[in-house]
CSV table of C-alpha atoms in Angstrom, one decimal:
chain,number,residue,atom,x,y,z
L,1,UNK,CA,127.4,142.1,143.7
L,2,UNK,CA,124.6,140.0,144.3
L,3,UNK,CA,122.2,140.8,146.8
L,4,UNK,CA,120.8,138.2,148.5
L,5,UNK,CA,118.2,140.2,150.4
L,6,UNK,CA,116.4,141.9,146.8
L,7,UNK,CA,117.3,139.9,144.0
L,8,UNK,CA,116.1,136.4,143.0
L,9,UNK,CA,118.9,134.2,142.3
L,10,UNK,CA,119.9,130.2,142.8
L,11,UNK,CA,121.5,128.3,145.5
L,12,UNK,CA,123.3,125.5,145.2
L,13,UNK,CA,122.9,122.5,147.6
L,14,UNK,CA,126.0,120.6,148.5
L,15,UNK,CA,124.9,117.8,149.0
L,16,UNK,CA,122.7,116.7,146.1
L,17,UNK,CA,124.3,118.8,143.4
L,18,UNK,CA,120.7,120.4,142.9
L,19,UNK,CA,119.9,124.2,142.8
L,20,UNK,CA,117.2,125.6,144.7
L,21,UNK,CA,115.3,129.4,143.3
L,22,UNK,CA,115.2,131.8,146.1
L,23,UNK,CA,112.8,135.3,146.0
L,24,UNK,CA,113.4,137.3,148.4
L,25,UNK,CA,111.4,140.2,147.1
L,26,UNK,CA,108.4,138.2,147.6
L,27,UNK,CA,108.0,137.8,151.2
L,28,UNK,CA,110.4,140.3,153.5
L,29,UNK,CA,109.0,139.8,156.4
L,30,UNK,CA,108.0,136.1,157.2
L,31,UNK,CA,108.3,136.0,161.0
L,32,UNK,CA,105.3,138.9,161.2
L,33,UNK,CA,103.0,136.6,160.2
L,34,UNK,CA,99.8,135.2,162.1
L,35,UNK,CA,100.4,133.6,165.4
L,36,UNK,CA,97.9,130.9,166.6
L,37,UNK,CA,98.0,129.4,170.0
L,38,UNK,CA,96.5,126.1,169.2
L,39,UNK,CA,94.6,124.3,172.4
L,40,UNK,CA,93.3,121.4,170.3
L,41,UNK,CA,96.2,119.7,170.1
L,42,UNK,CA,96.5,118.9,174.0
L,43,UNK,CA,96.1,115.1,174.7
L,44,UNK,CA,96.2,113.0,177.9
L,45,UNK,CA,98.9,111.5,179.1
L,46,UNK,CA,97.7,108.1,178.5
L,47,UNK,CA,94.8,107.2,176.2
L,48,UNK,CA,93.4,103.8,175.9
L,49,UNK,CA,92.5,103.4,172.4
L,50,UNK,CA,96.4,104.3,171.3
L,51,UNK,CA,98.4,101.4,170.0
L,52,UNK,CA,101.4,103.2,171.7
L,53,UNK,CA,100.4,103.4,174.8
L,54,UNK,CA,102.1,101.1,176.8
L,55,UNK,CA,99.6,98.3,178.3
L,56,UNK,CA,97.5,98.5,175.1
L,57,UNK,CA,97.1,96.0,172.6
L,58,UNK,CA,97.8,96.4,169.0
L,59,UNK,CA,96.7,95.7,165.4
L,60,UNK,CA,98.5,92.5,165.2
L,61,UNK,CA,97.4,91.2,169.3
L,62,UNK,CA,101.4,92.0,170.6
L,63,UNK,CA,100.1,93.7,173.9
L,64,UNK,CA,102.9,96.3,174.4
L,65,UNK,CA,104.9,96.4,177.4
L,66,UNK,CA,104.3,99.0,180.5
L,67,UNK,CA,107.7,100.5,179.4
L,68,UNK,CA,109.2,103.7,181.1
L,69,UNK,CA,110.7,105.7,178.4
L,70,UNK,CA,111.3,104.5,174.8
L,71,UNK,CA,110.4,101.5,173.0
L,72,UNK,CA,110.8,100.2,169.8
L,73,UNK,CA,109.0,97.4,167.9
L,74,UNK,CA,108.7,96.0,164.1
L,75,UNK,CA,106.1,97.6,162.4
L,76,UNK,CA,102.5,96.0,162.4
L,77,UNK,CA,101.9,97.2,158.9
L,78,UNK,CA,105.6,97.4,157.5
L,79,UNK,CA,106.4,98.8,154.3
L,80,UNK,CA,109.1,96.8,153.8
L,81,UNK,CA,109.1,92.9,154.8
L,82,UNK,CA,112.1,90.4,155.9
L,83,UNK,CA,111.1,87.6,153.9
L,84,UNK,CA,110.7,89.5,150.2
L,85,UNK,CA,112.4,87.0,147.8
L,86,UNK,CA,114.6,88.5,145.4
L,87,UNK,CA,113.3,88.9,141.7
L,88,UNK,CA,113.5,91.0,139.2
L,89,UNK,CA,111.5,92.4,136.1
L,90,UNK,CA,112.4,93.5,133.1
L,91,UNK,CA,110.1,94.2,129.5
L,92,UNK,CA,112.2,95.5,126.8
L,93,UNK,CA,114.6,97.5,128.7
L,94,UNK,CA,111.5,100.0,129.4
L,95,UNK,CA,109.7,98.2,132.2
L,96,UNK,CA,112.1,97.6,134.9
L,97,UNK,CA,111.2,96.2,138.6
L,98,UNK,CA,113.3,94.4,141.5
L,99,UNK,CA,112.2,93.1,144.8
L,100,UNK,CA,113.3,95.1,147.6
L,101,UNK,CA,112.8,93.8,151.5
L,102,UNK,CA,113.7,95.5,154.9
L,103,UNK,CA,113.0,95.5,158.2
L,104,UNK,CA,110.6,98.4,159.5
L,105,UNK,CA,110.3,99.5,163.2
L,106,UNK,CA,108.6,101.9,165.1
L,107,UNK,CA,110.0,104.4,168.4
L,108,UNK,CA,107.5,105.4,170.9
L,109,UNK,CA,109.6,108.5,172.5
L,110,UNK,CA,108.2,108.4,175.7
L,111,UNK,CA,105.4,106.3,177.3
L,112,UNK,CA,103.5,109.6,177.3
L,113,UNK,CA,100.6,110.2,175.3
L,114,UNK,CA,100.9,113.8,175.4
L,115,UNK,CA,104.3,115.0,175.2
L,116,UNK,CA,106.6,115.9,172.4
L,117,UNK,CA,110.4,115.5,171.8
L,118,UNK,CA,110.5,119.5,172.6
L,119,UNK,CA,108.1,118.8,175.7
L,120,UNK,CA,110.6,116.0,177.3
L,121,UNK,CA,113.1,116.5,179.5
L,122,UNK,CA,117.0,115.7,178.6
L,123,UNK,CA,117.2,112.8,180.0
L,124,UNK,CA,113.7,111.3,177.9
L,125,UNK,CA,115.4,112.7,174.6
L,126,UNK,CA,118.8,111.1,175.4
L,127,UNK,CA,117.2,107.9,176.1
L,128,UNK,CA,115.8,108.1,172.7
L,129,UNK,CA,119.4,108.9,171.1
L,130,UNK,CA,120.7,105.4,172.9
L,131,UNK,CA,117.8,103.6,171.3
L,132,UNK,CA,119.1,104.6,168.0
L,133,UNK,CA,121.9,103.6,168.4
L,134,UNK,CA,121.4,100.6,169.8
L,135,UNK,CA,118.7,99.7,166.8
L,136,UNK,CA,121.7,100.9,164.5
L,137,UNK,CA,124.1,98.5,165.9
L,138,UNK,CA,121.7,95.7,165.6
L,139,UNK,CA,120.4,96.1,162.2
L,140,UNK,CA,123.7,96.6,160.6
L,141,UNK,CA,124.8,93.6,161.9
L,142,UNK,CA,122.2,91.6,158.9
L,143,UNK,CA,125.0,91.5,156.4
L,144,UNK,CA,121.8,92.0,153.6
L,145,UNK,CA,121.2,95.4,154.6
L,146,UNK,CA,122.9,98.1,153.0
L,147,UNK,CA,121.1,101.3,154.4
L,148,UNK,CA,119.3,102.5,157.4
L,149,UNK,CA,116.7,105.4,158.0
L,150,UNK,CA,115.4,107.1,161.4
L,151,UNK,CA,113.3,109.1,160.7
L,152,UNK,CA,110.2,111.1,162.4
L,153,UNK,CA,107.2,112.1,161.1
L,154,UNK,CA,105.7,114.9,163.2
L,155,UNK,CA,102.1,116.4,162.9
L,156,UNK,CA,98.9,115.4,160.8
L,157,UNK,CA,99.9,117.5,158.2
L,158,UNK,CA,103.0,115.3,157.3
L,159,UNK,CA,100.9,112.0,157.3
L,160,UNK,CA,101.6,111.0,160.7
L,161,UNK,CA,99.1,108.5,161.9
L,162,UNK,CA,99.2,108.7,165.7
L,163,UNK,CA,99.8,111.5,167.8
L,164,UNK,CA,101.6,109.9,170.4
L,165,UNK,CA,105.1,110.6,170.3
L,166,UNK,CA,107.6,108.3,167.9
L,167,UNK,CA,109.3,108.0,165.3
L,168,UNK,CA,110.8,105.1,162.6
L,169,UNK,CA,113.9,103.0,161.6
L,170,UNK,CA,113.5,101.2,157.9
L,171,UNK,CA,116.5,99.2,157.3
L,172,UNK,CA,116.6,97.9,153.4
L,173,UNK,CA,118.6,95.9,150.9
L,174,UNK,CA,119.9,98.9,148.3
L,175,UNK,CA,120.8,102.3,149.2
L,176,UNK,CA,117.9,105.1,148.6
L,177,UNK,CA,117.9,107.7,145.8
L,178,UNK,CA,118.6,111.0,148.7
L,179,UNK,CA,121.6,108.8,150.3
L,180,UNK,CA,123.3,108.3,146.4
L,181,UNK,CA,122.6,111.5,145.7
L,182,UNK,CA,124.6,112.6,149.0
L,183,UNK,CA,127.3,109.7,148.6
L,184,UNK,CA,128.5,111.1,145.1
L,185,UNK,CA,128.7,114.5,146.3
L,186,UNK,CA,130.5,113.9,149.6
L,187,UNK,CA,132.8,111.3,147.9
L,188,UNK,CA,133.9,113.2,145.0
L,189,UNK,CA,134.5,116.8,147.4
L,190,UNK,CA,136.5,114.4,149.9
L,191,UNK,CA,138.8,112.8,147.2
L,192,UNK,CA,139.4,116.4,146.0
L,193,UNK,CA,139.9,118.1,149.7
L,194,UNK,CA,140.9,115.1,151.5
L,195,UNK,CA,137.9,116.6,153.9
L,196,UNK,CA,134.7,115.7,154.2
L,197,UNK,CA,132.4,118.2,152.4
L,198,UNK,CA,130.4,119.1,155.7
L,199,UNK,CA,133.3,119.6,157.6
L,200,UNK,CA,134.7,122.5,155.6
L,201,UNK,CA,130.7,123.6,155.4
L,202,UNK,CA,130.3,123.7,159.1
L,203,UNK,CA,134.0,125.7,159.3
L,204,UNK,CA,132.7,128.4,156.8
L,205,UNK,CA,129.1,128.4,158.9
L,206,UNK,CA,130.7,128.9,162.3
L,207,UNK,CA,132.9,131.7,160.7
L,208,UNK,CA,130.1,133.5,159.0
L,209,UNK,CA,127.5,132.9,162.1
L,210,UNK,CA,124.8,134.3,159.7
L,211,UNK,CA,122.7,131.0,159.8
L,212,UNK,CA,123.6,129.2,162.9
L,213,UNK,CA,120.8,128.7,165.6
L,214,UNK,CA,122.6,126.1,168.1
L,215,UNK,CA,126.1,125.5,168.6
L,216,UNK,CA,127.4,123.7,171.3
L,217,UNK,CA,130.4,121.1,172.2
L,218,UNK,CA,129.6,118.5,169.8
L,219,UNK,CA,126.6,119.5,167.3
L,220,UNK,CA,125.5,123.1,165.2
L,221,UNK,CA,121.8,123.4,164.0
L,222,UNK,CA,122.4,125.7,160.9
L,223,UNK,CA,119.9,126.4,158.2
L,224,UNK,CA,120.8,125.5,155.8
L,225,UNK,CA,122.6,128.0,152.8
L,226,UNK,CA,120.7,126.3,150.2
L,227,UNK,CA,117.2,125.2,152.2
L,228,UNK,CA,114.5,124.6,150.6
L,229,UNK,CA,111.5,124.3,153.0
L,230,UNK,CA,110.5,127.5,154.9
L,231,UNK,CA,112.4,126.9,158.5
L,232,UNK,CA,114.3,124.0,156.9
L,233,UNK,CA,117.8,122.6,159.3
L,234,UNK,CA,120.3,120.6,159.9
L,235,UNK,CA,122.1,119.6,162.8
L,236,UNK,CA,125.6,118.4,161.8
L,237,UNK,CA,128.5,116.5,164.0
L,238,UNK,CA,131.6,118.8,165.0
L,239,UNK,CA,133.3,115.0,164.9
L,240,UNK,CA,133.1,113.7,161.1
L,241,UNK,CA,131.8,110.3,161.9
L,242,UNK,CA,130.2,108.4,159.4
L,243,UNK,CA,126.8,106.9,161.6
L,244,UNK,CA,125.3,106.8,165.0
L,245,UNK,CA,127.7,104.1,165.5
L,246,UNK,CA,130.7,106.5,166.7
L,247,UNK,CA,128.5,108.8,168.9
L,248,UNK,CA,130.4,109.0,172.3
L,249,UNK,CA,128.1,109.5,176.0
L,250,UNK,CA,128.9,112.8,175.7
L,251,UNK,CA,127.9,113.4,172.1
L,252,UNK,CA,124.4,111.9,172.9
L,253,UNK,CA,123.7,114.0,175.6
L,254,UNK,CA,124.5,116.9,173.3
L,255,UNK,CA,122.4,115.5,170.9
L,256,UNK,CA,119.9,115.3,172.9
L,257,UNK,CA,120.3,119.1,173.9
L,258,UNK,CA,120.0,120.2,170.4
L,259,UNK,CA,117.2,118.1,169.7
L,260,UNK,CA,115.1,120.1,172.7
L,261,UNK,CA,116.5,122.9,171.8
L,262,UNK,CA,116.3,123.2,168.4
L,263,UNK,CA,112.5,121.7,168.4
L,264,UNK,CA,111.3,124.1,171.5
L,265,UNK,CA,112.4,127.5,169.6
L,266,UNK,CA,110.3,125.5,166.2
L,267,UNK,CA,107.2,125.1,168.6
L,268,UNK,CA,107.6,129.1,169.7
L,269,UNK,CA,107.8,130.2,166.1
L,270,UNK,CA,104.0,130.0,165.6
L,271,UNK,CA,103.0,128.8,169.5
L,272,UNK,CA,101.9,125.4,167.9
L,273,UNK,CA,103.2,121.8,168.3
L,274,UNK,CA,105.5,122.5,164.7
L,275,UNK,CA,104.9,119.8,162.4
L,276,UNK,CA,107.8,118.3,160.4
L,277,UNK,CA,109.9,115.5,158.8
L,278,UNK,CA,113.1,114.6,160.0
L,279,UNK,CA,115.7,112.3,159.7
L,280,UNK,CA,119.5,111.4,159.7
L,281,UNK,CA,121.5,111.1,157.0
L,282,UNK,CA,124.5,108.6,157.4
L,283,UNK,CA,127.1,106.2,155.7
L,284,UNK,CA,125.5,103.1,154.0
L,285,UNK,CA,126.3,100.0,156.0
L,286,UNK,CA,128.0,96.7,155.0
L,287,UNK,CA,129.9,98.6,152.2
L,288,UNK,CA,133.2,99.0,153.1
L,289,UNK,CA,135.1,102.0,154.1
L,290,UNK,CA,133.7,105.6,153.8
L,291,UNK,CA,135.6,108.4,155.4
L,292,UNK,CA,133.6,110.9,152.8
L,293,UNK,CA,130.3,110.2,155.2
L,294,UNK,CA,129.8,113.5,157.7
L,295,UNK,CA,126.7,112.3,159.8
L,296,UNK,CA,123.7,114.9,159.9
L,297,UNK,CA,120.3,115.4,160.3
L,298,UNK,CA,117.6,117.0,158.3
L,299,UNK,CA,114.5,118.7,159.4
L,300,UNK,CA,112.1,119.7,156.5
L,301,UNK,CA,108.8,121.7,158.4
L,302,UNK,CA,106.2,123.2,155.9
L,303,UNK,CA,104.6,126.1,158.1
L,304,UNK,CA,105.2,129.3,156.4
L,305,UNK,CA,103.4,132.1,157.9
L,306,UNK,CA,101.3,130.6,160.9
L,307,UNK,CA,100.2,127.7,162.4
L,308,UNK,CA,97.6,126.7,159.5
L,309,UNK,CA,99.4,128.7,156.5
L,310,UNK,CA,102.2,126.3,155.1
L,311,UNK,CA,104.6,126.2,152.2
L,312,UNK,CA,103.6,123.2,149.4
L,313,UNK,CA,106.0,121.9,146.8
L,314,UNK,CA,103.2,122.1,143.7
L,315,UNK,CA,103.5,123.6,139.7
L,316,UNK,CA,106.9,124.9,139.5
L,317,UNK,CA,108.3,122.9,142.3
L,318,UNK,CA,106.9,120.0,141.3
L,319,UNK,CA,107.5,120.6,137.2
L,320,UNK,CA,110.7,122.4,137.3
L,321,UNK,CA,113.0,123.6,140.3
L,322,UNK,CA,112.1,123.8,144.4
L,323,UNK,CA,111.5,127.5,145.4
L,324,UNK,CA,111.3,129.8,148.7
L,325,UNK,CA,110.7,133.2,149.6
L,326,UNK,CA,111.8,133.9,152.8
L,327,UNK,CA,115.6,133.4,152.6
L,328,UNK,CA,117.7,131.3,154.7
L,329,UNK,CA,119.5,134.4,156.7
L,330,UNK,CA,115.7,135.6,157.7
L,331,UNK,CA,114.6,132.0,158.8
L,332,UNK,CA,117.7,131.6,160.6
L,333,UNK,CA,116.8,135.0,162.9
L,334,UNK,CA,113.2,134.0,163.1
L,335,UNK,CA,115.0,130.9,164.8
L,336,UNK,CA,117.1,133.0,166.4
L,337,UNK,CA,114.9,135.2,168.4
L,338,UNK,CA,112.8,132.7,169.7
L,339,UNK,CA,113.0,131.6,173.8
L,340,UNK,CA,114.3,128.5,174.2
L,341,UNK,CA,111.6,127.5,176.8
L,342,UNK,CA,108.6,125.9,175.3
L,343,UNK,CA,105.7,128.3,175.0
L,344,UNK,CA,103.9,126.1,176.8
L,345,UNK,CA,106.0,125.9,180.3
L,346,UNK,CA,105.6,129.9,180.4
């Protein structure tokens, strides 16, 4: 029988189709590794040269608003624009291009300069999950787009550009290569099952409670079986909705909860601010129907053994097939074990 624990072997990740090598036999221990408490990255609560800030001016002259807890505004240097006109490209049937537009906006979490989404109270975070709704509902309203991504970039070392707390929403005309790959999968176990494909997953999760790190009324935060970053999760609906859309009051405010919670016991790991990417995965708007769409959310952070040591996808990841040491089952109790109050309120 195959030992996941000793022997290298290949997981399969439901929702792409892809495989991802796992060797265990390589690192046994993960969660012994250096700890750093990190001081540098304390900031003040307001600083005046941050185009966040609220007050402050930025790049383009919009002076922002002395707003209380979130705000949201179109990106000063968007990657994708409104007024793209649509062409394509094509030089024989090799070089192929198409314009693309979109709408891209920026969150400011909280009016603070210093705080975190682990460092903000419950009632900050769930003012945060309104806002994305509310910027769902309004975007998917523009019949032209067909897919929208929140998304946070958290930490210098995943190309964040600011500090101050926030996050992103890029709405766009086509659907994104991750969402497709996740659409075929989903679509082809529901018309099998009848079930969405995360659904049964979450079942067999709960019932194996080897990787689960939060589960309350309305979300779980597994890692996942087949992750490929080294504390890599995802916090899936108990409800099978297909987007933000559906979320009830109550589901927000246990959003919200699993947010803090699920981010505070990251912070703990390595007693740093724990840099990562995340984002939610949902149905494709303006396209009809699709009951095979189980909301979630991935997070995807790189440290490894400490607050400076972290995991890179280079050579064989990049050339061949993404790879970990650590399995999922040991990040998951790594998770686990740490105290759900921030490291730094103790």
């Amino acid at each position: 029988m195959l030992d996941f624990s000793e022997q290298p072997h290949k997981r399969k990740n439901l929702l792409t189709g892809e495989y991802i090598l796992v060797s265990p036999h390589r690192s046994k221990r993960p969660w012994q590794g250096q700890i750093e408490d990190i001081s540098s990255d304390d900031r003040p609560q307001y600083d005046s040269k941050c185009y966040l800030c609220p007050g402050n001016t930025r790049a383009d002259g919009t002076k922002n608003p002395d707003y209380g807890d979130s705000f949201v505004f179109v990106n000063d240097f968007s990657a994708l624009l409104k007024d793209t006109p649509q062409e394509s490209y094509e030089e024989e049937g090799l070089l192929l291009a198409e314009s693309e537009k979109g709408i891209c906006k920026v969150i400011s979490f909280s009016p603070r300069h210093d705080l975190t989404l682990p460092q903000m109270s419950l009632s900050e975070i769930k003012a945060v999950t309104d806002l994305w709704q509310k910027e769902f509902e309004e975007l998917s309203s523009q019949n032209w787009i067909k897919y929208i991504q929140i998304f946070e970039n958290k930490g210098a070392i995943m190309g964040c550009s600011n500090p101050h707390p926030h996050g992103q929403i890029w709405a766009q005309s086509s659907i994104p290569v991750e969402v497709e790959k996740e659409t075929i999968q989903q679509r082809e176990y529901y018309e099998k099952n009848g079930r969405t494909l995360l659904q049964d997953y979450l079942a067999l999760e709960l019932k194996k409670n080897e990787r689960i790190i939060v589960d309350n009324e309305h979300f779980v935060a597994v890692v996942p079986f087949w992750a490929a970053w080294p504390y890599e999760t995802m916090i899936i609906s108990k409800r099978p909705v297909q987007s933000i859309l559906e979320f009830s009051e109550s589901e927000k405010e246990d959003l919200a909860r699993t947010l803090q919670e699920l981010t505070v016991r990251y912070d703990n790991i390595f007693k740093t601010s724990f840099p990562y990417s995340a984002g939610m995965h949902q149905a494709p708007v303006n396209s009809g129907d699709q009951p095979e769409w189980h909301w979630h959310m991935h997070f995807y952070p790189p440290l490894l053994r400490s607050a400076t040591v972290k995991k890179f996808m280079v050579g064989y990841e990049m050339l061949a097939t993404p790879q970990r040491d650590i399995t999922p089952e040991q990040a998951a109790n790594t998770l686990r074990e740490q105290s759900t109050i921030h490291y730094k309120q103790k």
